[in-house]
Amino acid sequence: MHKDIVTRFAPSPTGRLHLGHAWSAMRAHDFARSHSGRFFLRIEDIDISRCHPEHVEAVFEDLRWLGLDWDGEVMVQSQRMSAYAAAIAALEAKGLLYRCICTRSDIAAAASAPQGPMGALYPGTCRRRAVDADTALPWSWRLDTAAALAMTGPLAWEDDAKGRIAADPALLGDAILARKDAGTSYHLSVVVDDAAQGVTDVVRGRDLFAATHLHRLLQALLGLPSPRYHHHRLVVGSDGERLAKRKSAPTLAALRSSGVDPAELVENMRRARFPVGFALEEE
Ligand code: GLU
């Protein structure tokens, strides 16, 4: 059974990888290898304005430097737009999507927009005013979460550390599934691609725990299997701030040019030991 384990590392090439990425990639890699499973790589580059080809090359270089070898072909999201379009069409056919023309400032200005775990919750303005298909304004597709939940009924996912978690996608409100500029979104692409890569175990940072509520709902709506989830702690700097949030976290390339031995770095990380100034966040 263990032979079937499949994990993945799915960075967005918006910059160079840092220690937090190395830790996450190592966790996914080691989980697969310790079960004689497969470890895949996926480049999450749907945000073309923020992703750069040289960062994609650098991902390969950095992972090779760390000695974290991946299996098979690398999946590249910008080449998979037809798979995302098919998923959107399937959800649309179920009547679960609506067009949204709101801008960020419209949403911020709406008095009724409370904060959710992943940002402001959409106040539902466009759900209540059917937006015409031929509107001249740029629009995105949003999920009608209440209608979707009414269709699926209660859902749960398996979390490695916490056991069975009841999915509560309403925490994220009516999320955007296809952005105005991208035709897809992080949430939709990740769900479609984890299934396409046969991922059995999603190993990723705790910062994405809340997203899993929505991912579980999308899996149910699209008839896709639900992997097990391992949400690991994140790496923080000496100020306690997560590297992912920093403007200038030290890159793996910088560690490499300062003469760090990658085998030693990875061995230490396996014991949860990090270079001076870095640590795992509190439990
Ligand atoms: N591309 C996402 C990131 O770099 C990770 C997605 C995931 O692991 O689900 O934060």
Coordinates of C-alpha atoms and ligand atoms in Angstrom, one line a residue:
M1 CA 0.0 0.0 0.0
H2 CA 2.8 2.4 0.9
K3 CA 4.2 2.1 -2.6
D4 CA 1.3 4.1 -3.8
I5 CA 2.2 7.2 -1.8
V6 CA 2.5 10.3 -4.0
T7 CA 3.5 13.8 -2.8
R8 CA 4.4 17.0 -4.5
F9 CA 6.2 20.3 -4.1
A10 CA 4.3 23.1 -5.8
P11 CA 6.2 26.4 -5.6
S12 CA 5.1 29.6 -7.4
P13 CA 8.0 31.0 -9.3
T14 CA 7.5 34.6 -8.1
G15 CA 11.0 34.8 -6.6
R16 CA 13.9 32.7 -5.5
L17 CA 13.3 29.8 -3.1
H18 CA 14.2 30.4 0.6
L19 CA 14.7 28.1 3.6
G20 CA 10.9 27.8 4.1
H21 CA 10.6 26.3 0.6
A22 CA 13.5 24.0 1.3
W23 CA 11.9 22.8 4.5
S24 CA 8.5 22.2 2.7
A25 CA 10.1 20.5 -0.3
M26 CA 12.2 18.3 2.0
R27 CA 9.1 17.3 4.1
A28 CA 7.2 16.2 0.9
H29 CA 10.2 14.5 -0.6
D30 CA 11.1 12.6 2.6
F31 CA 7.5 11.5 3.2
A32 CA 7.3 10.0 -0.3
R33 CA 10.8 8.4 -0.1
S34 CA 10.3 6.9 3.3
H35 CA 7.2 5.1 1.9
S36 CA 8.9 4.1 -1.4
G37 CA 6.5 6.5 -3.0
R38 CA 6.8 9.2 -5.7
F39 CA 7.6 12.9 -5.3
F40 CA 6.4 15.2 -8.0
L41 CA 7.2 18.8 -8.8
R42 CA 4.6 21.3 -10.0
I43 CA 5.2 24.9 -11.1
E44 CA 2.3 27.1 -10.0
D45 CA 2.7 29.9 -12.5
I46 CA -0.9 31.0 -13.3
D47 CA -0.1 34.5 -12.1
I48 CA 1.9 35.5 -15.3
S49 CA 2.5 39.0 -14.1
R50 CA 4.4 37.8 -11.0
C51 CA 6.1 34.6 -12.3
H52 CA 9.3 34.6 -14.3
P53 CA 10.9 31.8 -16.4
E54 CA 14.3 32.4 -14.7
H55 CA 12.7 31.6 -11.3
V56 CA 11.5 28.3 -12.7
E57 CA 15.0 27.4 -13.8
A58 CA 16.2 28.4 -10.3
V59 CA 13.6 26.1 -8.7
F60 CA 15.2 23.2 -10.5
E61 CA 18.7 24.3 -9.6
D62 CA 17.9 24.9 -6.0
L63 CA 16.2 21.5 -5.5
R64 CA 19.1 19.8 -7.2
W65 CA 21.5 21.6 -5.0
L66 CA 19.6 20.4 -2.0
G67 CA 19.7 16.8 -3.3
L68 CA 15.9 16.6 -3.4
D69 CA 15.2 14.7 -6.6
W70 CA 11.8 14.5 -8.1
D71 CA 10.1 11.9 -10.3
G72 CA 8.8 12.2 -13.8
E73 CA 7.7 15.2 -15.8
V74 CA 7.4 18.6 -14.1
M75 CA 3.8 19.8 -14.2
V76 CA 3.5 23.5 -15.3
Q77 CA 0.2 25.2 -14.5
S78 CA 0.4 27.7 -17.3
Q79 CA 0.3 24.8 -19.8
R80 CA -2.9 23.3 -18.2
M81 CA -5.4 26.0 -18.9
S82 CA -7.7 23.6 -20.8
A83 CA -8.0 21.3 -17.8
Y84 CA -9.0 24.3 -15.6
A85 CA -11.5 25.5 -18.2
A86 CA -13.1 22.0 -18.2
A87 CA -13.4 22.1 -14.4
I88 CA -15.0 25.6 -14.6
A89 CA -17.4 24.4 -17.3
A90 CA -18.4 21.5 -15.1
L91 CA -19.1 23.7 -12.1
E92 CA -20.9 26.2 -14.3
A93 CA -23.1 23.4 -15.7
K94 CA -24.1 22.6 -12.2
G95 CA -25.2 26.2 -11.7
L96 CA -22.7 26.8 -8.9
L97 CA -20.8 29.8 -10.3
Y98 CA -21.6 33.4 -10.8
R99 CA -19.9 36.3 -12.6
C100 CA -18.4 38.9 -10.3
I101 CA -17.4 42.4 -11.5
C102 CA -16.5 43.7 -8.1
T103 CA -13.0 45.3 -7.7
R104 CA -10.9 44.9 -4.6
S105 CA -11.9 48.4 -3.5
D106 CA -15.6 47.7 -4.0
I107 CA -15.2 44.7 -1.6
A108 CA -13.1 46.7 0.9
A109 CA -15.7 49.4 0.9
A110 CA -18.6 47.0 1.5
A111 CA -19.6 47.5 5.1
S112 CA -20.6 43.9 5.4
A113 CA -17.3 42.4 4.4
P114 CA -15.8 40.6 7.5
Q115 CA -12.3 39.1 7.5
G116 CA -11.9 35.4 6.9
P117 CA -8.8 33.3 7.5
M118 CA -7.6 34.1 4.0
G119 CA -8.6 37.7 3.6
A120 CA -11.8 39.7 3.3
L121 CA -15.0 37.6 2.8
Y122 CA -16.9 38.5 -0.3
P123 CA -20.2 40.2 0.6
G124 CA -22.1 38.5 -2.1
T125 CA -23.0 41.6 -4.1
C126 CA -22.8 39.9 -7.5
R127 CA -24.6 36.8 -6.3
R128 CA -27.6 39.0 -5.8
R129 CA -27.4 40.9 -9.1
A130 CA -27.0 38.4 -12.0
V131 CA -24.2 39.9 -14.1
D132 CA -24.8 39.6 -17.9
A133 CA -22.5 37.3 -19.8
D134 CA -21.8 40.1 -22.3
T135 CA -20.9 42.7 -19.8
A136 CA -18.0 44.9 -21.0
L137 CA -16.5 44.9 -17.5
P138 CA -13.8 42.3 -16.6
W139 CA -15.3 39.6 -14.5
S140 CA -14.3 36.6 -12.4
W141 CA -16.2 33.4 -11.6
R142 CA -17.1 32.9 -8.0
L143 CA -18.4 29.8 -6.3
D144 CA -21.8 30.0 -4.7
T145 CA -20.6 28.2 -1.7
A146 CA -24.0 27.8 0.0
A147 CA -25.5 26.2 -3.1
A148 CA -22.4 24.0 -3.5
L149 CA -22.7 22.8 0.1
A150 CA -26.4 22.1 -0.3
M151 CA -25.4 19.9 -3.3
T152 CA -22.7 17.9 -1.5
G153 CA -23.9 17.7 2.0
P154 CA -21.4 17.6 4.9
L155 CA -17.8 16.8 4.0
A156 CA -14.6 16.0 5.9
W157 CA -10.9 15.5 5.2
E158 CA -8.1 13.5 6.8
D159 CA -5.5 15.6 8.4
D160 CA -2.3 13.8 9.4
A161 CA -1.9 15.7 12.8
K162 CA -5.5 16.5 13.7
G163 CA -7.5 13.5 12.3
R164 CA -10.8 13.9 10.6
I165 CA -11.7 17.5 10.0
A166 CA -15.2 18.6 9.2
A167 CA -14.9 20.8 6.1
D168 CA -16.3 24.3 6.6
P169 CA -15.8 26.1 3.2
A170 CA -18.1 28.9 4.3
L171 CA -15.1 30.1 6.3
L172 CA -13.7 31.4 3.0
G173 CA -17.0 32.7 1.7
D174 CA -17.7 32.7 -2.1
A175 CA -14.1 32.3 -3.3
I176 CA -13.0 33.3 -6.8
L177 CA -12.4 30.2 -8.9
A178 CA -11.4 31.9 -12.2
R179 CA -9.7 35.2 -11.9
K180 CA -10.4 38.1 -14.3
D181 CA -6.8 38.0 -15.5
A182 CA -6.0 34.3 -15.3
G183 CA -9.1 32.2 -16.2
T184 CA -8.3 30.1 -13.1
S185 CA -7.3 30.5 -9.5
Y186 CA -4.9 29.0 -7.0
H187 CA -7.8 27.0 -5.4
L188 CA -9.2 25.5 -8.6
S189 CA -5.8 24.7 -10.2
V190 CA -4.4 23.0 -7.1
V191 CA -7.4 20.7 -6.7
V192 CA -7.5 19.8 -10.4
D193 CA -3.7 19.2 -10.5
D194 CA -3.4 17.3 -7.2
A195 CA -5.9 14.8 -8.8
A196 CA -4.1 14.8 -12.2
Q197 CA -0.8 14.0 -10.5
G198 CA -2.4 11.3 -8.4
V199 CA -1.3 13.0 -5.2
T200 CA -2.2 10.9 -2.1
D201 CA -0.6 13.1 0.5
V202 CA -0.5 16.9 0.3
V203 CA 2.4 18.1 2.4
R204 CA 2.3 21.9 2.7
G205 CA 2.5 24.8 5.2
R206 CA 0.0 25.5 7.9
D207 CA -0.7 28.8 6.3
L208 CA -2.9 26.8 3.8
F209 CA -4.9 24.9 6.4
A210 CA -8.0 27.1 5.9
A211 CA -7.8 26.6 2.1
T212 CA -8.2 22.9 2.5
H213 CA -11.9 23.5 3.6
L214 CA -12.6 24.8 0.1
H215 CA -10.3 22.3 -1.6
R216 CA -12.3 19.5 -0.1
L217 CA -15.6 21.0 -1.4
L218 CA -14.1 21.4 -4.9
Q219 CA -12.9 17.8 -4.9
A220 CA -16.5 16.7 -4.1
L221 CA -18.0 18.9 -6.7
L222 CA -15.6 17.7 -9.4
G223 CA -15.7 14.1 -8.4
L224 CA -12.0 14.0 -7.5
P225 CA -10.4 11.9 -4.7
S226 CA -9.5 13.7 -1.5
P227 CA -5.8 13.3 -0.5
R228 CA -4.6 13.2 3.1
Y229 CA -3.2 16.5 4.3
H230 CA -0.1 17.2 6.3
H231 CA 0.1 20.9 7.2
H232 CA 3.5 21.5 8.6
R233 CA 4.9 24.3 10.7
L234 CA 6.5 27.2 8.9
V235 CA 10.1 28.5 9.2
V236 CA 10.4 31.8 11.0
G237 CA 13.3 34.3 11.4
S238 CA 14.7 35.5 14.7
D239 CA 11.9 38.0 14.9
G240 CA 9.4 35.2 14.8
E241 CA 8.1 36.4 11.4
R242 CA 7.3 33.7 8.8
L243 CA 9.7 33.7 5.9
A244 CA 6.8 33.6 3.5
K245 CA 5.6 37.0 4.7
R246 CA 9.0 38.7 4.4
K247 CA 10.0 40.9 1.6
S248 CA 13.6 39.7 1.7
A249 CA 14.0 36.3 3.2
P250 CA 17.5 34.9 2.5
T251 CA 17.4 32.8 -0.6
L252 CA 18.9 29.3 -1.1
A253 CA 21.1 30.9 -3.8
A254 CA 22.6 33.2 -1.2
L255 CA 23.2 30.3 1.2
R256 CA 24.9 28.4 -1.7
S257 CA 27.2 31.3 -2.6
S258 CA 28.1 31.8 1.1
G259 CA 29.5 28.3 1.0
V260 CA 26.8 26.4 2.9
D261 CA 27.0 22.6 2.5
P262 CA 23.6 21.5 1.2
A263 CA 23.9 17.9 2.5
E264 CA 24.5 19.3 6.0
L265 CA 21.7 21.8 5.7
V266 CA 19.2 19.2 4.7
E267 CA 20.4 16.7 7.4
N268 CA 20.0 19.4 10.0
M269 CA 16.6 20.4 8.8
R270 CA 15.6 16.7 9.1
R271 CA 16.3 17.2 12.8
A272 CA 14.4 20.5 12.8
R273 CA 17.7 22.4 13.1
F274 CA 18.1 25.5 11.0
P275 CA 20.9 27.9 10.3
V276 CA 21.5 30.6 13.0
G277 CA 18.5 33.1 13.0
F278 CA 15.9 30.6 11.8
A279 CA 13.6 28.1 13.5
L280 CA 10.3 26.5 13.2
E281 CA 7.3 28.5 14.5
E282 CA 5.8 27.5 17.8
E283 CA 3.5 24.4 17.9
Ligands
GLU1 N1 2.0 27.4 -4.8 C1 1.7 27.5 -3.4 C2 2.7 28.3 -2.7 O1 3.8 28.5 -3.3 C3 1.6 26.2 -2.7 C4 0.4 25.4 -3.1 C5 0.1 24.2 -2.2 O2 1.0 23.6 -1.7 O3 -1.0 23.8 -2.2 O4 2.5 28.8 -1.7

